[in-house]
């Protein structure tokens, strides 16, 4: 598995806003949208293209169009904060949903909802989860996607913990990870340090 960090200046700028405890929900959402667009643009380097001919106002020339389907799968609920901006970055993409709820006592996630478009070997699937913490949710999500035929998978995260990366790598070494930042560690409550708090609560102001 390949874990790639984004070193884009905008990612660093937006991540600082997202981390800041003083950032209120509207500014938090704006920073999330900006960071998502940059990360998705970087993850789009995985896409294959077909050569086409296109007619400009002056003459015909060569062009390229994305080959195969592109599917975004946000892990509910926090992943929803990344979805609209991911779809805007790659128009024509499809969406699947997976709901995973973490037991706060055990930190183990259970699946309560899954709805996917048709997936095949040519589909490029991007899992959207702002925080890769323990890795349990990511593993369950990838399990579901592979059972439905997905072969080309990439996890896009705002931040990740080393423990989560190791967990996903052990279960699915073929899955790529693109993260804005790999943080230091998890605390006893399985929150990422230094982290950004509860992403879903801050995103939805709950």
XYZ file of C-alpha atoms in Angstrom:
206
model
C 0.000 0.000 0.000
C 1.145 3.502 -0.793
C 0.504 6.312 1.679
C 0.954 9.725 0.127
C 0.931 13.078 1.894
C -0.171 16.263 0.212
C 2.395 19.034 0.507
C 0.240 21.569 -1.303
C 0.364 24.991 0.420
C -3.440 25.269 0.299
C -3.803 21.951 2.125
C -1.533 23.212 4.899
C -3.457 26.497 5.048
C -6.900 24.869 5.209
C -5.749 22.234 7.707
C -4.576 24.944 10.104
C -8.051 26.499 9.972
C -9.700 23.115 10.510
C -7.504 22.320 13.518
C -8.046 25.680 15.233
C -10.444 25.295 18.166
C -11.630 28.875 17.555
C -12.856 28.060 14.025
C -16.662 28.112 13.949
C -18.795 25.772 11.843
C -19.223 27.979 8.712
C -15.479 28.631 8.411
C -14.782 24.988 9.260
C -17.003 23.865 6.373
C -15.380 26.304 3.950
C -11.913 25.054 4.872
C -13.082 21.462 4.509
C -14.434 22.184 1.032
C -11.239 23.871 -0.091
C -9.030 21.119 1.272
C -11.211 18.403 -0.258
C -10.968 19.934 -3.714
C -7.176 20.020 -3.562
C -6.910 16.461 -2.224
C -9.313 15.093 -4.842
C -7.418 16.872 -7.606
C -4.239 15.174 -6.380
C -5.965 11.787 -6.071
C -7.257 12.173 -9.635
C -3.726 11.454 -10.845
C -4.727 7.793 -10.480
C -7.340 8.118 -13.233
C -6.765 6.711 -16.677
C -7.872 8.605 -19.786
C -8.904 7.761 -23.324
C -7.604 9.780 -26.241
C -10.326 11.588 -28.190
C -10.625 14.125 -30.968
C -12.315 17.426 -30.185
C -13.449 20.261 -32.415
C -12.396 23.731 -31.243
C -13.932 26.883 -32.785
C -10.955 26.899 -35.155
C -9.912 23.309 -35.852
C -9.905 19.715 -34.667
C -7.302 18.671 -32.090
C -6.427 15.895 -29.671
C -7.992 15.643 -26.234
C -8.579 13.188 -23.411
C -11.539 12.029 -21.349
C -11.623 10.020 -18.132
C -11.869 6.292 -18.833
C -14.157 4.146 -16.707
C -16.400 5.206 -13.863
C -15.419 7.300 -10.853
C -17.227 6.581 -7.592
C -17.036 8.528 -4.343
C -18.015 6.685 -1.158
C -18.317 8.926 1.911
C -18.344 7.158 5.253
C -21.347 8.610 7.091
C -21.659 11.032 8.621
C -18.387 12.956 8.579
C -17.569 11.952 5.008
C -20.570 13.950 3.794
C -18.571 17.102 4.467
C -16.244 16.130 1.625
C -18.767 14.810 -0.889
C -20.165 17.865 -2.707
C -16.737 19.308 -3.330
C -15.331 15.968 -4.465
C -18.144 15.620 -7.009
C -17.617 19.186 -8.211
C -13.956 18.411 -8.825
C -14.730 15.334 -10.956
C -18.066 15.953 -12.754
C -19.957 12.857 -13.816
C -18.836 10.825 -10.816
C -21.221 8.475 -9.015
C -21.836 8.140 -5.286
C -22.179 5.244 -2.903
C -22.899 5.522 0.812
C -21.804 3.490 3.789
C -22.914 4.147 7.347
C -20.590 3.020 10.127
C -21.228 3.841 13.761
C -18.445 3.594 16.319
C -19.148 2.249 19.780
C -17.567 4.873 22.038
C -16.768 2.250 24.689
C -14.996 -0.237 22.418
C -14.087 2.016 19.425
C -15.395 -0.798 17.179
C -17.548 0.297 14.233
C -20.647 -1.495 12.995
C -22.318 -1.051 9.600
C -25.905 0.197 9.651
C -26.332 1.247 5.997
C -24.754 0.549 2.608
C -25.944 1.649 -0.838
C -23.617 1.427 -3.832
C -23.768 1.933 -7.595
C -22.618 -0.897 -9.833
C -18.883 -1.424 -9.324
C -16.472 -3.297 -11.567
C -12.751 -3.731 -12.076
C -12.520 -0.512 -14.085
C -14.223 1.652 -11.452
C -11.925 4.047 -9.606
C -13.381 4.227 -6.112
C -12.449 6.991 -3.683
C -13.419 6.497 -0.039
C -13.997 9.818 1.721
C -13.327 9.841 5.455
C -11.889 12.976 7.064
C -10.171 11.086 9.883
C -8.425 7.732 9.579
C -8.091 6.961 13.289
C -8.100 3.293 14.354
C -8.657 2.104 10.794
C -11.549 -0.163 11.758
C -14.154 1.789 9.789
C -11.884 2.004 6.762
C -11.310 -1.755 6.767
C -15.041 -2.475 7.014
C -15.779 -0.029 4.211
C -13.167 -1.546 1.906
C -14.460 -5.035 2.759
C -17.920 -3.974 1.566
C -16.578 -2.385 -1.613
C -14.464 -5.372 -2.592
C -17.417 -7.694 -2.026
C -19.266 -5.577 -4.600
C -16.510 -5.882 -7.190
C -14.274 -2.850 -6.594
C -10.597 -3.363 -7.401
C -9.132 0.149 -7.649
C -9.494 1.899 -4.308
C -8.042 5.028 -2.754
C -8.754 6.461 0.696
C -8.827 10.272 0.917
C -8.426 11.704 4.437
C -7.964 15.124 5.980
C -5.731 13.595 8.666
C -4.619 10.073 9.564
C -3.068 8.333 12.561
C -0.172 5.869 12.201
C -2.324 3.221 13.911
C -5.079 3.605 11.318
C -2.660 3.426 8.423
C -1.109 0.249 9.848
C -4.536 -1.344 10.364
C -5.703 -0.633 6.816
C -2.371 -1.704 5.348
C -2.509 -5.034 7.190
C -6.022 -5.805 5.948
C -5.842 -4.271 2.462
C -2.267 -3.647 1.308
C -3.482 -2.768 -2.207
C -5.459 0.310 -1.119
C -3.794 3.688 -1.588
C -4.118 6.430 1.048
C -3.920 10.150 0.373
C -3.864 12.286 3.524
C -3.411 15.936 4.254
C -1.317 15.035 7.292
C -0.270 12.004 9.334
C -0.561 12.978 12.989
C 1.385 11.686 15.970
C -0.817 9.032 17.613
C -4.168 8.079 19.116
C -4.995 8.846 22.726
C -6.670 6.403 25.127
C -10.102 7.406 23.800
C -8.913 6.683 20.228
C -8.909 10.330 19.185
C -6.127 11.519 16.896
C -3.437 13.739 18.448
C -2.935 16.611 17.858
C -6.000 16.100 15.683
C -8.929 18.427 15.225
C -11.552 17.159 17.662
C -14.744 15.447 16.473
C -14.963 16.269 12.766
C -18.680 15.513 12.435
C -19.638 17.581 15.475
C -17.626 20.562 14.267
C -18.867 20.243 10.690
C -22.544 20.054 11.633
C -22.285 22.292 14.719
C -23.645 19.644 17.083
